[in-house]
Coordinates of C-alpha atoms and ligand atoms in Angstrom, one line a residue:
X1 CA 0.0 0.0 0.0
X2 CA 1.4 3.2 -0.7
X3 CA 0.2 5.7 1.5
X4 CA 1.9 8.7 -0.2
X5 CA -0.9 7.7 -3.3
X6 CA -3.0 9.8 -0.9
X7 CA -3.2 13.7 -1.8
X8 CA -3.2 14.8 2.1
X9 CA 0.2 12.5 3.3
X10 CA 3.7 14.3 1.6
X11 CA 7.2 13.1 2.2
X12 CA 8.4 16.6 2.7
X13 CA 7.4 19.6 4.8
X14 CA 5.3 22.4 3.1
X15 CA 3.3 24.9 5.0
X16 CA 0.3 23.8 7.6
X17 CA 1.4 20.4 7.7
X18 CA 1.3 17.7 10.8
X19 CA 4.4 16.0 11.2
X20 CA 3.8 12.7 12.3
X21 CA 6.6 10.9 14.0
X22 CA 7.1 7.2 15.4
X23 CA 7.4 7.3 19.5
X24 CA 9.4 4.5 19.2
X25 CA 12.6 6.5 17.3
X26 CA 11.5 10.0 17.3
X27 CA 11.6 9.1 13.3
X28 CA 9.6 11.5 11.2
X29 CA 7.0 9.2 8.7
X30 CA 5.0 11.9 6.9
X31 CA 3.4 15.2 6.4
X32 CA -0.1 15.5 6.5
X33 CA -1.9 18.4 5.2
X34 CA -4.5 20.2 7.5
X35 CA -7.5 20.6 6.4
X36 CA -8.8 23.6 4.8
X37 CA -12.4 24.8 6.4
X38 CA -13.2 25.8 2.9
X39 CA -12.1 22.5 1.9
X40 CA -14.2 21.2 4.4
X41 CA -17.2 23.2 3.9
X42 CA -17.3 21.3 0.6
X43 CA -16.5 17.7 1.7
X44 CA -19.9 18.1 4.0
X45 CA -21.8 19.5 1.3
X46 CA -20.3 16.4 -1.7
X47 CA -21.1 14.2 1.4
X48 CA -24.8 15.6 1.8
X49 CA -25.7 15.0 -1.8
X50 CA -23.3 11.5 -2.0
X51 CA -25.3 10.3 0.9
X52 CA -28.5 9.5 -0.1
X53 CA -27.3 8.3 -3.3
X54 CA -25.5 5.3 -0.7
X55 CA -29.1 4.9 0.7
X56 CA -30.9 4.3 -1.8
X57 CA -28.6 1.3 -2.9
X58 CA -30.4 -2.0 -1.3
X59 CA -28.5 -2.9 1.8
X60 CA -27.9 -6.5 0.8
X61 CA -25.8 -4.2 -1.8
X62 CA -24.3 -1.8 0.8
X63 CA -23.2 -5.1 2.8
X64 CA -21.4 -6.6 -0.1
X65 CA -19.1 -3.3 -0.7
X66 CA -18.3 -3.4 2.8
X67 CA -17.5 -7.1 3.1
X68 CA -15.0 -6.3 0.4
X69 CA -13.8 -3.4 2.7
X70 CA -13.4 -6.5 5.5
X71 CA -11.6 -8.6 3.3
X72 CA -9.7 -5.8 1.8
X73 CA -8.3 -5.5 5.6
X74 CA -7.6 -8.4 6.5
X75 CA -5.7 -9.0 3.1
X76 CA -3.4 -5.8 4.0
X77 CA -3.3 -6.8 7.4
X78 CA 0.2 -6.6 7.7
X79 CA 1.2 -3.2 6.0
X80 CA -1.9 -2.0 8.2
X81 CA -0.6 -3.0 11.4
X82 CA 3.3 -1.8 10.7
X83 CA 2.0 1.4 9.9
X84 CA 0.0 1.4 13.3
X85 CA 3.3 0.0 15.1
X86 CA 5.4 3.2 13.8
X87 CA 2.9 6.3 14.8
X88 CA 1.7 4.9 17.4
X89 CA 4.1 2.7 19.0
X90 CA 2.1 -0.5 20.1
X91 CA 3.6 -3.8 19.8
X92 CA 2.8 -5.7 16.3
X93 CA 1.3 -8.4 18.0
X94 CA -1.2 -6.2 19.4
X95 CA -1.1 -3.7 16.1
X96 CA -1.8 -7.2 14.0
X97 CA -4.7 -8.2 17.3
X98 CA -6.2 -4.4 16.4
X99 CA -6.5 -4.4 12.6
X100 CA -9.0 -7.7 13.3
X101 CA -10.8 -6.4 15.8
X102 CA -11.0 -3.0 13.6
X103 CA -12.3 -5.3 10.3
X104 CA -14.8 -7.0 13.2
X105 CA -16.8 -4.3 13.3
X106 CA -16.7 -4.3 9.3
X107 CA -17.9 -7.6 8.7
X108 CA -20.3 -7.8 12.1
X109 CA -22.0 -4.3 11.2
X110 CA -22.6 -5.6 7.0
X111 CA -24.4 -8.1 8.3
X112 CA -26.2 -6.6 10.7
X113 CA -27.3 -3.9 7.7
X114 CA -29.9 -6.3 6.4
X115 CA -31.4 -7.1 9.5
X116 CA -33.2 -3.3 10.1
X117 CA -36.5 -3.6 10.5
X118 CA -39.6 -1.5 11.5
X119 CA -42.7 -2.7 13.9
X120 CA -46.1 -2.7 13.2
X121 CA -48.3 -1.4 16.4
X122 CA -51.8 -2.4 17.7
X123 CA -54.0 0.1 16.7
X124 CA -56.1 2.2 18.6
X125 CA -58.9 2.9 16.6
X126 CA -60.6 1.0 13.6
X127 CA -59.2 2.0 10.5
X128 CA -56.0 2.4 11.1
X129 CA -52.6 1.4 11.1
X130 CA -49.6 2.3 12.9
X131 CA -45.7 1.9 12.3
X132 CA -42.2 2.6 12.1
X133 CA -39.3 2.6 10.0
X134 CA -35.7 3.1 10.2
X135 CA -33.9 5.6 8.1
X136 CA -30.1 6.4 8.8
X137 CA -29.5 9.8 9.8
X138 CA -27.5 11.6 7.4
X139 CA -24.5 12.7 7.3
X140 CA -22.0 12.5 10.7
X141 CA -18.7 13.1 12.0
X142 CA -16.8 11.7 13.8
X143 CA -13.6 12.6 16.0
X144 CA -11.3 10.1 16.9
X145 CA -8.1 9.1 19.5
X146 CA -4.3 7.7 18.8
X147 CA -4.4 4.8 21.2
X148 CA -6.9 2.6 18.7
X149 CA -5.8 4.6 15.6
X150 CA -8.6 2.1 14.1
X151 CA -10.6 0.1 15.6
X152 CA -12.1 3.6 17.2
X153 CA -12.5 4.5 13.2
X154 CA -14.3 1.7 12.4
X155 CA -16.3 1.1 15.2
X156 CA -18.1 4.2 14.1
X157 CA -18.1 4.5 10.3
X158 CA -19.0 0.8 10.0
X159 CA -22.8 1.3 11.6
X160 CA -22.5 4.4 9.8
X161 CA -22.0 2.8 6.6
X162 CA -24.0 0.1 6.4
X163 CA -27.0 1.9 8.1
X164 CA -26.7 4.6 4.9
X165 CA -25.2 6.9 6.3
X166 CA -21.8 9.2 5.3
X167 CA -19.6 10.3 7.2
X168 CA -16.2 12.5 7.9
X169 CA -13.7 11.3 10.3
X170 CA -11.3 13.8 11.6
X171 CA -8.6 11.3 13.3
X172 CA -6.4 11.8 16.0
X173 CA -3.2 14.4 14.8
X174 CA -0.7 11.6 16.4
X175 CA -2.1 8.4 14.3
X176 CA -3.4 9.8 10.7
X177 CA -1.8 6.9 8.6
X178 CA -4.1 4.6 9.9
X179 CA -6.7 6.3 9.0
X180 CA -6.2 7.7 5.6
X181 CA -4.9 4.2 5.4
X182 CA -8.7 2.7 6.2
X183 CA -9.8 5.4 3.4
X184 CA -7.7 4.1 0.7
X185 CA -9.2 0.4 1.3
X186 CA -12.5 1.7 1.1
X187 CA -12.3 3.7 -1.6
X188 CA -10.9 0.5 -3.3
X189 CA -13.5 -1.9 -1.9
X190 CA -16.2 0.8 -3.6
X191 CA -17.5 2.8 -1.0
X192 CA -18.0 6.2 -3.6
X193 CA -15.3 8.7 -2.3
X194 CA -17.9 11.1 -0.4
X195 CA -19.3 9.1 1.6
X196 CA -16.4 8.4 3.8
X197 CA -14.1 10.9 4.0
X198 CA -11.0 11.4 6.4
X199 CA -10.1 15.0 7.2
X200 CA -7.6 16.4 9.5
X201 CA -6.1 19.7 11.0
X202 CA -6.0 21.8 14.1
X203 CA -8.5 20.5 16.2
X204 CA -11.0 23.6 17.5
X205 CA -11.1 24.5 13.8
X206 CA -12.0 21.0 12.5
X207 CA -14.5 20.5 15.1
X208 CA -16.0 24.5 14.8
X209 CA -17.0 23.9 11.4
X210 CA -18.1 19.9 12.0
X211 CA -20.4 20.8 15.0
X212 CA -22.1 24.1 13.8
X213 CA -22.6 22.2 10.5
X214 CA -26.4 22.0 10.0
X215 CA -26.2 19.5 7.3
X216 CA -24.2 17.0 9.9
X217 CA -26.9 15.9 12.0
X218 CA -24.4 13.4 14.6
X219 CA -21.4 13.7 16.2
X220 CA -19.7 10.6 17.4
X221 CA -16.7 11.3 19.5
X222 CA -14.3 8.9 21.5
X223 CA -11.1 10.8 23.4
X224 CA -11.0 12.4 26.7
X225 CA -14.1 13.6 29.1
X226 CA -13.1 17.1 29.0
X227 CA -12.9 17.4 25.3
X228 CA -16.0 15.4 25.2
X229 CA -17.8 18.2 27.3
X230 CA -16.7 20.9 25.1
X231 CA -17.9 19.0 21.5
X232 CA -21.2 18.0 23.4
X233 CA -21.6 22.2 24.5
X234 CA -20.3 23.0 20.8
X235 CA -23.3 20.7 18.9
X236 CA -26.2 22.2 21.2
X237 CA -26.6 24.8 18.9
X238 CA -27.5 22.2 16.2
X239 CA -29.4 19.8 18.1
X240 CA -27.1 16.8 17.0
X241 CA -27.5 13.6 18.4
X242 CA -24.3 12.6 20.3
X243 CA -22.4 9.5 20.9
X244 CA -19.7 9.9 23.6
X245 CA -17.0 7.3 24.5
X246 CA -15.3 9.2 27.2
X247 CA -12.5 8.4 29.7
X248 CA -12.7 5.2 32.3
X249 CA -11.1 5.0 35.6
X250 CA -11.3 1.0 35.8
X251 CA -11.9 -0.8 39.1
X252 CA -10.4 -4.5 39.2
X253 CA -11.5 -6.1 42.2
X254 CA -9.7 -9.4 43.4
X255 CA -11.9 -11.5 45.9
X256 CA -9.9 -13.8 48.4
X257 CA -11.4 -16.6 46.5
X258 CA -10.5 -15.8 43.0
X259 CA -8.8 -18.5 41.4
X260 CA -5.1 -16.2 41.9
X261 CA -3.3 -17.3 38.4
X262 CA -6.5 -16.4 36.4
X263 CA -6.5 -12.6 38.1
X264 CA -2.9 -12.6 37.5
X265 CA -3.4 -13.0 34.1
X266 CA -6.3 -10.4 33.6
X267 CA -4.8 -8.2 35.4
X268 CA -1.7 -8.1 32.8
X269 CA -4.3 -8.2 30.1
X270 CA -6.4 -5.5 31.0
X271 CA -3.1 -3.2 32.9
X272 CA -0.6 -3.8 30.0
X273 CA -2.3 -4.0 26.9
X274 CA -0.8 -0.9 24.2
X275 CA 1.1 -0.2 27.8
X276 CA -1.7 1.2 29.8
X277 CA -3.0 3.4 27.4
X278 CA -6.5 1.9 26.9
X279 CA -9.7 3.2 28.7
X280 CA -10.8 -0.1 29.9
X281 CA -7.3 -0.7 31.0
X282 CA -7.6 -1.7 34.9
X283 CA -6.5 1.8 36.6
X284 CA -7.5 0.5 40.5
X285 CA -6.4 -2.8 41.4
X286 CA -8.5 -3.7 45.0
X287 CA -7.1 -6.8 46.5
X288 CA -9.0 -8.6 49.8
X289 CA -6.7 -9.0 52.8
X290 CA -6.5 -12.4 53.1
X291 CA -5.2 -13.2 49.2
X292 CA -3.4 -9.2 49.1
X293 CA 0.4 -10.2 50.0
X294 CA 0.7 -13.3 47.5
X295 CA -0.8 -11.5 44.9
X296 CA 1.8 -8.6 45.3
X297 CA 4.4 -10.9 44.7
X298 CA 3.0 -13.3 41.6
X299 CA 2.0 -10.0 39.8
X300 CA 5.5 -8.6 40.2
X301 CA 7.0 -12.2 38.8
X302 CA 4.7 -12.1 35.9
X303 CA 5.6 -8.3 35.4
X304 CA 9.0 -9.1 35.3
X305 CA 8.1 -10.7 32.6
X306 CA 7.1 -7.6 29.7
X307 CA 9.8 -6.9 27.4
X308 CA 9.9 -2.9 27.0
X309 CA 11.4 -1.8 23.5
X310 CA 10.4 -0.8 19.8
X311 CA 7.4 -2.4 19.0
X312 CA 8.6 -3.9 15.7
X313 CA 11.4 -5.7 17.2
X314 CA 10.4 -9.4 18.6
X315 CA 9.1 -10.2 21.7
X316 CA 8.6 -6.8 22.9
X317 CA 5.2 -6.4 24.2
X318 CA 5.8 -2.9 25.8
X319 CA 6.1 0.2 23.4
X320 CA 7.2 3.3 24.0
X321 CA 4.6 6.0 25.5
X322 CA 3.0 8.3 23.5
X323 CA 4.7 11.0 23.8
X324 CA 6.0 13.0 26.6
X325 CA 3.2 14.8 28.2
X326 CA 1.9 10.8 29.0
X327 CA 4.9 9.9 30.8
X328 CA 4.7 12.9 32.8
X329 CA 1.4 11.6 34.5
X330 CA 2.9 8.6 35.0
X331 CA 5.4 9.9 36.8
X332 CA 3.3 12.3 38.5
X333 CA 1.2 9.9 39.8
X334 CA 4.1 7.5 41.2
X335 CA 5.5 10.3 42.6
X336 CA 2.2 11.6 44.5
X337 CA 1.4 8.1 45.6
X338 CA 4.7 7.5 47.2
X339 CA 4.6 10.7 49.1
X340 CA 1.5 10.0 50.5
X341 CA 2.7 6.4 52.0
X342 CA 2.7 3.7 49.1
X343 CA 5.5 1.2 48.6
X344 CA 7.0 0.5 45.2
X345 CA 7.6 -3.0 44.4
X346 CA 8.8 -3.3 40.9
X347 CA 10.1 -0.3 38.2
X348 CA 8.9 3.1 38.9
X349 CA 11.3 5.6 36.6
X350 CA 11.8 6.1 32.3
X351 CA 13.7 3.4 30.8
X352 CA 16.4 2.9 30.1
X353 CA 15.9 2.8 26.6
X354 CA 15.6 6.5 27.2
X355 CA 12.6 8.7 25.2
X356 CA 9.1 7.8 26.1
X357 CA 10.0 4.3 27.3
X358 CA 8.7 3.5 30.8
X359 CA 9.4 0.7 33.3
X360 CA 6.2 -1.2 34.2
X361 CA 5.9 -0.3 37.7
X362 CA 4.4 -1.6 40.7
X363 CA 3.2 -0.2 44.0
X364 CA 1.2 -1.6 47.2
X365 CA -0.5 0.2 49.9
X366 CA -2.4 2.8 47.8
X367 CA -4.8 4.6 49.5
X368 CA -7.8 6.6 48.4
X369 CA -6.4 9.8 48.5
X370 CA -4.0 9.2 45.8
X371 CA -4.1 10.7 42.2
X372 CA -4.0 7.5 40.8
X373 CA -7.4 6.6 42.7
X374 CA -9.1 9.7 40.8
X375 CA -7.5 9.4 37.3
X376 CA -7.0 7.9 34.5
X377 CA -3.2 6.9 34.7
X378 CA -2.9 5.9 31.3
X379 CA 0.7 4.4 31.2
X380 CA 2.0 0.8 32.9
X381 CA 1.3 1.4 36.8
X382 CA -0.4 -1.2 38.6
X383 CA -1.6 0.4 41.9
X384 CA -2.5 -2.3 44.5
X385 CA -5.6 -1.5 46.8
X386 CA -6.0 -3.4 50.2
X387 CA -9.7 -4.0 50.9
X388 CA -11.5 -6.0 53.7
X389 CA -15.1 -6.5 52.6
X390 CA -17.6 -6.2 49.6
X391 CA -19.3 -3.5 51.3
X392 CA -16.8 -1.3 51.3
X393 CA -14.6 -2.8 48.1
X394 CA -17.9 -1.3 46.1
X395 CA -18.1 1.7 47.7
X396 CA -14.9 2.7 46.8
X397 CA -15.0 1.4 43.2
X398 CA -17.9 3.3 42.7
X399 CA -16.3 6.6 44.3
X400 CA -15.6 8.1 41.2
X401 CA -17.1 10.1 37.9
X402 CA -16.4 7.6 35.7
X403 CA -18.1 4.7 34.6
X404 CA -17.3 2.6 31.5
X405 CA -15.3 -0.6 32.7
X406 CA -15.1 -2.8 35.9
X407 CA -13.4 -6.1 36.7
X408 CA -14.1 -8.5 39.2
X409 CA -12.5 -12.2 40.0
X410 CA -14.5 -14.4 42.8
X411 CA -15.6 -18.0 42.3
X412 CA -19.3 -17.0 44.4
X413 CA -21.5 -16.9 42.0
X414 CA -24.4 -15.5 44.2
X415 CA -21.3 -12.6 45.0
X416 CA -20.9 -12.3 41.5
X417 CA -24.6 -11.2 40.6
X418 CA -24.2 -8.9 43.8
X419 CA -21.3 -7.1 42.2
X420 CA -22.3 -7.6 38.5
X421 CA -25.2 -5.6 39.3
X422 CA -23.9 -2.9 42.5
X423 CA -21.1 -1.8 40.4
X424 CA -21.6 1.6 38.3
X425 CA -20.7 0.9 34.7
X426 CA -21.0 0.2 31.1
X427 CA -19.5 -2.6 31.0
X428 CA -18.0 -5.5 33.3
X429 CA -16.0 -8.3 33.0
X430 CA -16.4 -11.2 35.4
X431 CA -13.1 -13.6 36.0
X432 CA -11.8 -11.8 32.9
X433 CA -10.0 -8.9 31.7
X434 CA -10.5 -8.5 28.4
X435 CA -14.1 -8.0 27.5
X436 CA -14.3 -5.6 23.9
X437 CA -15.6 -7.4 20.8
X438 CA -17.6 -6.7 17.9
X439 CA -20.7 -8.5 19.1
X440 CA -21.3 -7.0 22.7
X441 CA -22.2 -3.2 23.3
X442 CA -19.0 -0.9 24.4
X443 CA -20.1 2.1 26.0
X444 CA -20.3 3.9 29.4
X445 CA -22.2 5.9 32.0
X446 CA -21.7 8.9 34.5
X447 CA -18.9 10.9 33.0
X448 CA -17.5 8.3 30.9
X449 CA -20.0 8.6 28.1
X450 CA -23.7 7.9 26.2
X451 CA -24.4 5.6 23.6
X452 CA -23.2 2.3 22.7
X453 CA -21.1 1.0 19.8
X454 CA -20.5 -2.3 18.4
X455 CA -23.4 -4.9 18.8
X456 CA -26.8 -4.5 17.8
X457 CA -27.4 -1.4 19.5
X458 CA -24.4 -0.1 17.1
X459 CA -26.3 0.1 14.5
X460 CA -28.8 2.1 16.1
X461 CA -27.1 5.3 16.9
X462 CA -27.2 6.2 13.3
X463 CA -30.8 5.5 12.7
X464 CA -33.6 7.7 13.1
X465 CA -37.0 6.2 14.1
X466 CA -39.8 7.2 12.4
X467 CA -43.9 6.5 13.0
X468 CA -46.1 6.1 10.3
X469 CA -50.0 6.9 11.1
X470 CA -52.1 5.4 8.2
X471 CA -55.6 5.9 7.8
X472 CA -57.7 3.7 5.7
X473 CA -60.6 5.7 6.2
Ligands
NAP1 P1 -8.3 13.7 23.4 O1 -7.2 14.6 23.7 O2 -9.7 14.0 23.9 O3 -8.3 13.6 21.8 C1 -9.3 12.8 21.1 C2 -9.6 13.5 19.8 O4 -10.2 14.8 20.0 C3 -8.4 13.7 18.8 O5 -8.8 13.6 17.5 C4 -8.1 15.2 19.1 O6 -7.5 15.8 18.1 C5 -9.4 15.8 19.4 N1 -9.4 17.0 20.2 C6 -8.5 17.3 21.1 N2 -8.8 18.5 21.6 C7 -9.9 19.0 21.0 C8 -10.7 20.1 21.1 N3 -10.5 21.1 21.9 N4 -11.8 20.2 20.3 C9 -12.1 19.2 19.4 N5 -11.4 18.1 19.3 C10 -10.3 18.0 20.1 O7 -8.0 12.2 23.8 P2 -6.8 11.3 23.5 O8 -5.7 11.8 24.4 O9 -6.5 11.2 22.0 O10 -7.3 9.9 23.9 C11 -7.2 9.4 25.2 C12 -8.6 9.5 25.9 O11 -9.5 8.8 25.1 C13 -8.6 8.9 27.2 O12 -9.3 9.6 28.2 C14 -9.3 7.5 27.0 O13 -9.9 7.0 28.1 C15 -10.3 8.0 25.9 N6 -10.8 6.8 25.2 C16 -12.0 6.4 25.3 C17 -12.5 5.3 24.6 C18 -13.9 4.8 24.8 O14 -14.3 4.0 24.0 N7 -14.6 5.2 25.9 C19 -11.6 4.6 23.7 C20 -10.3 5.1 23.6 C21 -9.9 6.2 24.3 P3 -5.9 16.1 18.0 O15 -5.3 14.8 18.0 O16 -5.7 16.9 16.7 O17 -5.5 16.9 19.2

């Protein structure tokens, strides 16, 4: 695949350009040109009149072009995930695990297309009938992050898609390639050029002209709370309907009768995976007294275990950071924990690999009045939690504004109804840590987000329902 086909990604610097580099080497990989908001102006408009053009087509029609997109994918698969590895810095075992789980939503969301349907009510009065259809919604945007530089892209234009929809992606500024990379597939698999367009550029301007946009009639945005405040204040003036997938502050709750190697290993699933920089990713690890001190030390052997280094290289299953604003939480929040009384058991400082490598790092004893209780840490610190019993365990889980994953391990399965249904979130995985796939609904509640994506209630958020009154009369 040759990126540089694309108009927006140059080898060389010109004038309002994004550089994008690779965290892993500090290399620079391309130019990418911003956006003009003239430009823009007229990709909304082309994508207004391209829209219903795409649904009018049947659906059956609409799936096949986007199967082709999914197979398209997974035949590029490799070039896909290399590209990932070198913006964003994930390992390319995990870059490889993404680009499936981004075609999932492909395949899952062309199937789901033909399956729309309508009701038919009881009426209430001879002579008449009642019902509803489904129509997508029209054109939408969406914004996007760098930590799932696609899977967040298609989990959004793939509903969006095969609902009969267009839409314009504006992707994160740190990961473009993947996503103009996504565009060249489906522009190759036949989806017509308007009606899925990826734009990009400084990020107030971009989303200014997206959300006062009157033609765009949804906004569907995954990245931080507090930018997701300020896009939901910027599209009140347009009424849009919102989808939100907002910031997590993960509970993972170990019960002292957990089967201990099965935590262990959900714990590095759900704390390590793309090196802490996942919104599920567990954030608050309580452990009950009586299993607290052998779990301290088997997580540290298995820690011991990551291999931190350039994502490309083999066996390393720890990139680099981001860039350097992220590790400076990190270490902000090791720091403040440690002041306030917490012990370090393993790591704790950059690599030293130097850049924006960072040591997976342990630490016990952390209390409630630690940063690391009230954000998102978003880097490889597991902070151990003592607890004592499920009172209080799901008090203190739920002592935060977040809400979109939890974790437990027990082996009570009365306990694990108790919990399943105490505990304040979208979504929650029981005796597992990794819980995201195409079929189930991803989402959260409280300040973590509204709406759902993936599943059948993907499909959904870009459909408008409308009622039909018919008189026979
Ligand atoms: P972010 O700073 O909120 O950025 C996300 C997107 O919003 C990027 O495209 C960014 O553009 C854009 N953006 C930034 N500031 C903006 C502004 N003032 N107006 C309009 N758009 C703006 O988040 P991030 O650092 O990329 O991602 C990490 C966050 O995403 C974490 O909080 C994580 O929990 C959350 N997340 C949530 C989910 C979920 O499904 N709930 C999934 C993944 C990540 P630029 O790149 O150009 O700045």
């Amino acid at each position: 695949m040759d990126l540089f086909a694309h108009k927006d990604i140059l080898k060389n610097k010109i004038e309002n350009t994004i550089e994008v580099k690779n965290p892993a080497t500090q290399e620079i990989l391309a130019y990418i040109k911003k956006t003009d908001k003239d430009v823009l102006a007229e990709i909304i408009n082309k994508a207004d009149k391209a829209q219903k053009e795409w649904a009018n087509i049947l659906s059956e029609e609409r799936a096949d072009i986007l199967m082709r997109f999914y197979y398209l994918m997974l035949e590029h698969k490799d070039i896909l995930a290399e590209i990932m590895t070198k913006e964003q810095g994930k390992p390319i075992s995990e870059a490889q695990g993404e680009i499936i789980y981004a075609a999932s939503f492909i395949k899952w969301f062309a199937q789901q297309a033909r399956h729309v349907c309508g009701d038919i009510m009881e009426s209430k009065m001879q002579g008449q009938r009642l019902m509803t259809i489904k129509q997508p919604i029209g054109v939408c945007a969406a914004i996007t992050p760098w930590n799932f530089p696609s899977a967040m892209i298609t989990r959004k234009i793939a509903p969006a898609l095969a609902s009969g929809c267009a839409i314009i992606v504006k992707s994160a500024s740190l990961t473009p390639l993947s996503a103009y990379a996504l565009e060249l597939l489906a522009k190759e698999a036949g989806i017509p050029k308007d009606v899925f367009v990826v734009v990009n550029g400084d990020s107030n301007v971009v989303s200014d002209v997206l959300c006062g946009s009157e033609i765009i009639r949804k906004l569907s945005f995954t990245g931080s709370t507090e930018v997701g405040a300020q896009l939901y204040a910027k599209c009140a003036k347009t009424i849009k309907k919102l989808s939100m997938e907002l910031g997590g502050n993960a509970p993972f709750i170990v019960f002292d009768d957990a089967n201990l190697q099965e935590a262990i290993e959900g714990i590095m699933a759900s704390k390590f995976r793309n090196s802490g920089q996942t919104c599920v990713c567990a954030n608050r690890i309580y452990v009950q007294s009586g299993i607290y001190s052998k779990l301290c030390v088997e997580l540290e052997k298995a820690m011991r275990g990551l291999k931190v280094g350039n994502g490309l290289e083999n066996g390393v299953n720890q990139g680099p950071l981001i860039n350097q604003n992220a590790l400076e939480k990190v270490k902000e929040h090791i720091a403040d924990a440690l002041k306030k009384g917490a012990k370090l058991l393993y790591g704790g400082k950059e690599h030293r690999l130097g850049g924006t490598y960072f040591e997976p790092t342990l630490l016990c004893d952390v209390e409630s009045n630690m940063l690391v209780a009230k954000e998102e840490t978003f880097g490889p610190l597991a902070p151990i939690f003592k607890f004592n019993t499920e009172e209080e365990v799901i008090a203190m889980a739920n002592d935060t504004e977040f809400g979109l994953a939890a974790y437990f391990f027990t082996q009570d399965y009365k306990r694990q109804w108790r919990l399943a249904e105490s505990l304040e979130y979208g979504m929650v995985g029981i005796n597992t840590g990794l819980i995201s796939n195409e079929v189930a609904p991803f989402g959260g509640v409280k300040h973590s987000g509204l709406g759902r994506e993936g599943s059948k209630y993907g499909l959904e958020e870009y459909m408008e329902l409308k009622y039909l009154c018919l008189s026979l009369k």
